[in-house]
Tab-separated table of C-alpha atoms in Angstrom:
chain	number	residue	atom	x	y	z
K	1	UNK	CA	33.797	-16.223	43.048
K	2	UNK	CA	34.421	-15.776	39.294
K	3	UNK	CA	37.492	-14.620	37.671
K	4	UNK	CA	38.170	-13.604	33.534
K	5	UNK	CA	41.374	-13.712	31.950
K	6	UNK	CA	42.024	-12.332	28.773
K	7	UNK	CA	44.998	-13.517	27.303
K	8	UNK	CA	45.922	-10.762	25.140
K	9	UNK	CA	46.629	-7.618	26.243
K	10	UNK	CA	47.066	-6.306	22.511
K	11	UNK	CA	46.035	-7.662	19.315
K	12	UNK	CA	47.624	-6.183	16.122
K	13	UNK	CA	45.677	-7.464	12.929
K	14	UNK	CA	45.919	-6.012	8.833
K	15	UNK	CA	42.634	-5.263	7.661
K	16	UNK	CA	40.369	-7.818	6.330
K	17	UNK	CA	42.133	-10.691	7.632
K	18	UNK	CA	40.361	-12.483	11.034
K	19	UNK	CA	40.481	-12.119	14.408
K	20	UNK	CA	40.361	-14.119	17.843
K	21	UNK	CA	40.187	-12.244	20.707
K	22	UNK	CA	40.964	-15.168	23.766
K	23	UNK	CA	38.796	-15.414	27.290
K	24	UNK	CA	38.733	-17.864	29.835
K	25	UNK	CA	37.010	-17.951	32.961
K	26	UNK	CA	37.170	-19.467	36.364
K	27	UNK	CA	33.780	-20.374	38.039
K	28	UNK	CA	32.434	-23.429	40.296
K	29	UNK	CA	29.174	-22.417	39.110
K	30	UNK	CA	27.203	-21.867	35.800
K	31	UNK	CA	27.587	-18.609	34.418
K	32	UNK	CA	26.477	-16.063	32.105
K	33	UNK	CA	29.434	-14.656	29.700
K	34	UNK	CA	29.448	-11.318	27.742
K	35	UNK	CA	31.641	-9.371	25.702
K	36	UNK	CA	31.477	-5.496	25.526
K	37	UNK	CA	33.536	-2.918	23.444
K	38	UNK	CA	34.813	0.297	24.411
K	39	UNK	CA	35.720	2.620	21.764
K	40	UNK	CA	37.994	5.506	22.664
K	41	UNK	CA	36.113	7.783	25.172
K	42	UNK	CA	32.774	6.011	24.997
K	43	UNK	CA	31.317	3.590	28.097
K	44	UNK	CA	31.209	0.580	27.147
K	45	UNK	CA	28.770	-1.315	24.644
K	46	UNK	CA	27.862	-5.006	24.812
K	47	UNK	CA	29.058	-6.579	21.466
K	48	UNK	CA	27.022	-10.190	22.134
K	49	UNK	CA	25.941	-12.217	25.305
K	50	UNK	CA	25.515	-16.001	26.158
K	51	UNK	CA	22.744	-16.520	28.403
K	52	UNK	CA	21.591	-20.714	27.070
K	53	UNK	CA	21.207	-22.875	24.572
K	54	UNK	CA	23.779	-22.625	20.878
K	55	UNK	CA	27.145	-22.023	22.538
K	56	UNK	CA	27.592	-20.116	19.014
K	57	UNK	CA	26.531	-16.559	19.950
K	58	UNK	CA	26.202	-13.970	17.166
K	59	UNK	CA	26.762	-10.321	18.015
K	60	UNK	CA	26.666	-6.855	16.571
K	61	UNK	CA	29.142	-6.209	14.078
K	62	UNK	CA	29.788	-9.148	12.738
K	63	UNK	CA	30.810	-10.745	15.535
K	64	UNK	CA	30.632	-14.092	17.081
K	65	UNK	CA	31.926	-15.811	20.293
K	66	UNK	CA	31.379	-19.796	20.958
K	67	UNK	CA	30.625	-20.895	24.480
K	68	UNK	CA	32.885	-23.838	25.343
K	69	UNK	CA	31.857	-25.309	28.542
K	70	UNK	CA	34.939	-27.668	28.881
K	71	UNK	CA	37.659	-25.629	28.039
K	72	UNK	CA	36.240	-22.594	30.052
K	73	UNK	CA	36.494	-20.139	27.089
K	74	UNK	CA	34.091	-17.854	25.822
K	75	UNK	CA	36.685	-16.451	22.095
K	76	UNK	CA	35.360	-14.041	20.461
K	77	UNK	CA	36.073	-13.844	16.534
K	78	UNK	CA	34.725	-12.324	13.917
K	79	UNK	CA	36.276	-13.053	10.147
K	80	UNK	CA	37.277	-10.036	8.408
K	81	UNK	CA	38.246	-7.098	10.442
K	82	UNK	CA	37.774	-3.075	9.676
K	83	UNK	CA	39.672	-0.018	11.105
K	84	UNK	CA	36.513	0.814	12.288
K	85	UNK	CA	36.967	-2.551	14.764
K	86	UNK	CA	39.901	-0.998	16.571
K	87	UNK	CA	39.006	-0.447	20.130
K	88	UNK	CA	39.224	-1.931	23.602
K	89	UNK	CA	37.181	-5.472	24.342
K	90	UNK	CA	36.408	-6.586	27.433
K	91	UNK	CA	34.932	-10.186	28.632
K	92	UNK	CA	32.875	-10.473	31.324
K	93	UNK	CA	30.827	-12.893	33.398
K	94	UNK	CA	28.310	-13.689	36.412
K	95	UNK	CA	26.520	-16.629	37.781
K	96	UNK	CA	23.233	-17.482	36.451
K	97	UNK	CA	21.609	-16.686	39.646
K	98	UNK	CA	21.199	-14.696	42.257
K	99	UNK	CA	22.078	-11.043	42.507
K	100	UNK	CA	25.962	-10.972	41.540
K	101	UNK	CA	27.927	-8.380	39.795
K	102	UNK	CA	29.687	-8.610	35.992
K	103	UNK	CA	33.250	-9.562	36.845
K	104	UNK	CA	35.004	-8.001	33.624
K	105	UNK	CA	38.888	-8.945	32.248
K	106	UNK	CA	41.561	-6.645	31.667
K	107	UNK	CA	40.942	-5.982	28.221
K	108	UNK	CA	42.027	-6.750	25.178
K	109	UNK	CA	43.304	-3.779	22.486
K	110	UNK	CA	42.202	-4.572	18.397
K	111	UNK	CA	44.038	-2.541	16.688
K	112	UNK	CA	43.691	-3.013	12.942
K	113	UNK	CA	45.949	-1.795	10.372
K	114	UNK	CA	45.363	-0.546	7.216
U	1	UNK	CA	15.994	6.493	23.437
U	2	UNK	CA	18.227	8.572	25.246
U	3	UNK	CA	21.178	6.830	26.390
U	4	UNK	CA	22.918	6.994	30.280
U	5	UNK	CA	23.751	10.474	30.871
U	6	UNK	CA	27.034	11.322	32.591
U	7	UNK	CA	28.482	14.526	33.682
U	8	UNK	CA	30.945	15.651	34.031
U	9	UNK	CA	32.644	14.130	31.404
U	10	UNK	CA	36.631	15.397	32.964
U	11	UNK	CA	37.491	16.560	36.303
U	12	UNK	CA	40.896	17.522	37.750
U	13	UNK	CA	41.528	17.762	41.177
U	14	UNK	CA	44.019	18.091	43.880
U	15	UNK	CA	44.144	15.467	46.542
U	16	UNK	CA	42.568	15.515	49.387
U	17	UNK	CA	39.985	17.258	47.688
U	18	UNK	CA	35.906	16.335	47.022
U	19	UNK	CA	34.336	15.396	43.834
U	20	UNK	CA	31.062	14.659	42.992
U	21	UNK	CA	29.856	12.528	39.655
U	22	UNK	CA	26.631	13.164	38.629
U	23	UNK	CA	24.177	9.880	36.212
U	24	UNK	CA	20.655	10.004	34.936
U	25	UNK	CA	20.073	6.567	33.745
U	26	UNK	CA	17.727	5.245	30.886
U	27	UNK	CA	14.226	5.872	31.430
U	28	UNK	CA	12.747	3.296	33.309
U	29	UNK	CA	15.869	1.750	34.311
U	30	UNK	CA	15.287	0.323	38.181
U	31	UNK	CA	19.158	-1.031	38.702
U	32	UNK	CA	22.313	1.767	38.196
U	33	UNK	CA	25.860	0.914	38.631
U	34	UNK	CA	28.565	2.636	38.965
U	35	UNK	CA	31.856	1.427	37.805
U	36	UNK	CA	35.693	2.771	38.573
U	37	UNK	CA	37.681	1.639	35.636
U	38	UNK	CA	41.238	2.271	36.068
U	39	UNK	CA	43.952	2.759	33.293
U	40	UNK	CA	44.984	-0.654	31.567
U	41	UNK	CA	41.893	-2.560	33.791
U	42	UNK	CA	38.519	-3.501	33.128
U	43	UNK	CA	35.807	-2.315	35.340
U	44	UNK	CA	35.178	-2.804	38.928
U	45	UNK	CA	31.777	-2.431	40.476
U	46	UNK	CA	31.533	-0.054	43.128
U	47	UNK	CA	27.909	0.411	44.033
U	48	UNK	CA	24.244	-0.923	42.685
U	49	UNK	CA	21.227	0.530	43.235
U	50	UNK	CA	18.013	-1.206	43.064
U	51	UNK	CA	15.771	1.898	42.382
U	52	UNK	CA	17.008	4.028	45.577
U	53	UNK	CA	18.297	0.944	47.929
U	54	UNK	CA	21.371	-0.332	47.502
U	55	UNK	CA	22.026	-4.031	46.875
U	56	UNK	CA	25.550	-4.124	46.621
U	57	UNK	CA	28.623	-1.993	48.160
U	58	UNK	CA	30.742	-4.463	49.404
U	59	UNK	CA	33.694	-3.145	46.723
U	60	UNK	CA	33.360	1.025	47.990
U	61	UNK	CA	35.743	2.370	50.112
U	62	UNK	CA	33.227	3.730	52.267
U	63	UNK	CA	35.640	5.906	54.264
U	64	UNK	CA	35.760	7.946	51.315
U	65	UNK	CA	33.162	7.082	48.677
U	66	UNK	CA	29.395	7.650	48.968
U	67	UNK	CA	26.484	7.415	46.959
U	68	UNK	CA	22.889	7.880	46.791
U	69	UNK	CA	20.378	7.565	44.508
U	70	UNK	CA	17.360	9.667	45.800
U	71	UNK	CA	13.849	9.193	44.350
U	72	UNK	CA	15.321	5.758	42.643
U	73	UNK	CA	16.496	7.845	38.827
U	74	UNK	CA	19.271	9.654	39.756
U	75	UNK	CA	22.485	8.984	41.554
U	76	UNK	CA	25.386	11.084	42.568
U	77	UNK	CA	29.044	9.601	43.657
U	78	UNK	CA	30.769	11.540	45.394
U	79	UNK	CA	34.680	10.902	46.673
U	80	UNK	CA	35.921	12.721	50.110
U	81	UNK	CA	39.213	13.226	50.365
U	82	UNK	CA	40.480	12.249	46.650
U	83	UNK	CA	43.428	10.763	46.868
U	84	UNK	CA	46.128	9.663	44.192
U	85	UNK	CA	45.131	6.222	43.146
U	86	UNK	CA	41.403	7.301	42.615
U	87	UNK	CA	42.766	8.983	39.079
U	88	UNK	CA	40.077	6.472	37.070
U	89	UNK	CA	37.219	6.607	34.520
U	90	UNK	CA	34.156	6.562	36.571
U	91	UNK	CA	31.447	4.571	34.448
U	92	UNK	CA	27.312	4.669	35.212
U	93	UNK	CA	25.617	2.141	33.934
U	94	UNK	CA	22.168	1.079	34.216
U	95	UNK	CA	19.618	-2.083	33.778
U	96	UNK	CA	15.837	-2.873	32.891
U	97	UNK	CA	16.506	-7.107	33.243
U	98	UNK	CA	18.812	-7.508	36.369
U	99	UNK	CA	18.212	-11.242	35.622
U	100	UNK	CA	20.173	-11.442	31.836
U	101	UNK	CA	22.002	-8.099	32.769
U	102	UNK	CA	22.323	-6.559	29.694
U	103	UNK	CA	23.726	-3.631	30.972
U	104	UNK	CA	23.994	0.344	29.254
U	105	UNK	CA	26.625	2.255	30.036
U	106	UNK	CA	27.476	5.747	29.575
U	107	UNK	CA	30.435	8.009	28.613
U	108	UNK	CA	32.009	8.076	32.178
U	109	UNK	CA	33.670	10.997	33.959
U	110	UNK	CA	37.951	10.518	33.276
U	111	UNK	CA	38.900	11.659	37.172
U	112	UNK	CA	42.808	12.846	37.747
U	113	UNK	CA	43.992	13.482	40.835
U	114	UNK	CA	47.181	15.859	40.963
């Protein structure tokens, strides 16, 4: 089975400066890895993906997240933050085949301050 | 294009009494999820629908949950007897590629049980 953890629970951060928002993720097979936000009572909306190939991912936003296969991590950062960022993200993943469902994290809360 | 449809988007309830959660998914959307996303957690899958059979319900309390999907767009959950710890934001969410699982999701219904 797969497991995310999301080492952050909340992430303060002054406007403009940059952000890393931390995932890892247990899994004995190859997975897919995703990142979604959630901005205050809205579902959720995927922010970038990694599906193959450039473990540098490039998202909506402005945002990025690098794959790193050794370490287990799938960070997401993005380098100049706006108030407009602050919301709930969430990491997720699944195995790369088969019929298995998103395992997400806890959550991480941006909140940027002006 | 119309996004996943959700309603309704509050409920309050007593326990041990029924609900029902109504989703209209994107058009042409063949998988729908639904999600129960408690406070301070990421989302757990409860159900998925692979136009009106269900692939996976190993994570719904079936003594009290149900869903169906009937005609393979629309699905209703419904929860019989509520109880406490079912106070949750219940998410839809719905898929065109199972395989890369770029998943939409919509507003959710926000659930408290008094």
């Amino acid at each position: 089975a797969q497991s995310v953890t999301q080492l952050d629970s909340q992430v303060p951060v002054f406007e403009e400066a940059p952000v890393e928002l931390r995932c890892n993720y247990s899994s004995s097979v190859s997975v897919y890895l995703f990142w979604y936000v959630q901005y205050p009572n809205q579902g959720l909306q995927l922010l970038l993906k990694y599906l193959s190939g450039s473990t540098l991912v490039k998202g909506i936003n402005g945002f990025e997240a690098e794959f790193n296969k050794s370490q287990t991590s799938f960070h997401l950062r993005k380098p100049s933050v706006h108030i407009s960022d602050t919301a709930e993200y969430f990491c997720a993943v699944r195995r790369n085949s088969g019929n298995t469902p998103l395992v997400f994290g806890k959550g991480t809360r941006l909140s940027v301050i002006a | 294009e119309a996004g996943v449809a959700q309603s309704p988007r509050y409920k309050i309830i007593e326990k041990r009494q029924s609900v029902a959660f109504w989703c209209n998914p994107i058009s042409g959307h063949a998988t729908l999820y639904w999600y129960q996303q408690i406070l301070g957690q990421g989302p757990k899958l409860l159900i998925q629908f692979q136009n009106n059979g269900v692939v996976d319900d190993s994570q719904l309390p079936k003594d009290r949950f149900s869903a169906e999907r009937l005609k393979g767009v629309d699905s209703t959950l419904k929860i019989q007897p509520a109880k406490l710890e079912d106070s949750a934001v219940y998410l839809c969410a719905s898929t065109m590629d199972l395989r890369t699982d770029t998943q939409y999701f919509g507003p959710g219904t926000r659930l408290t049980v008094l």
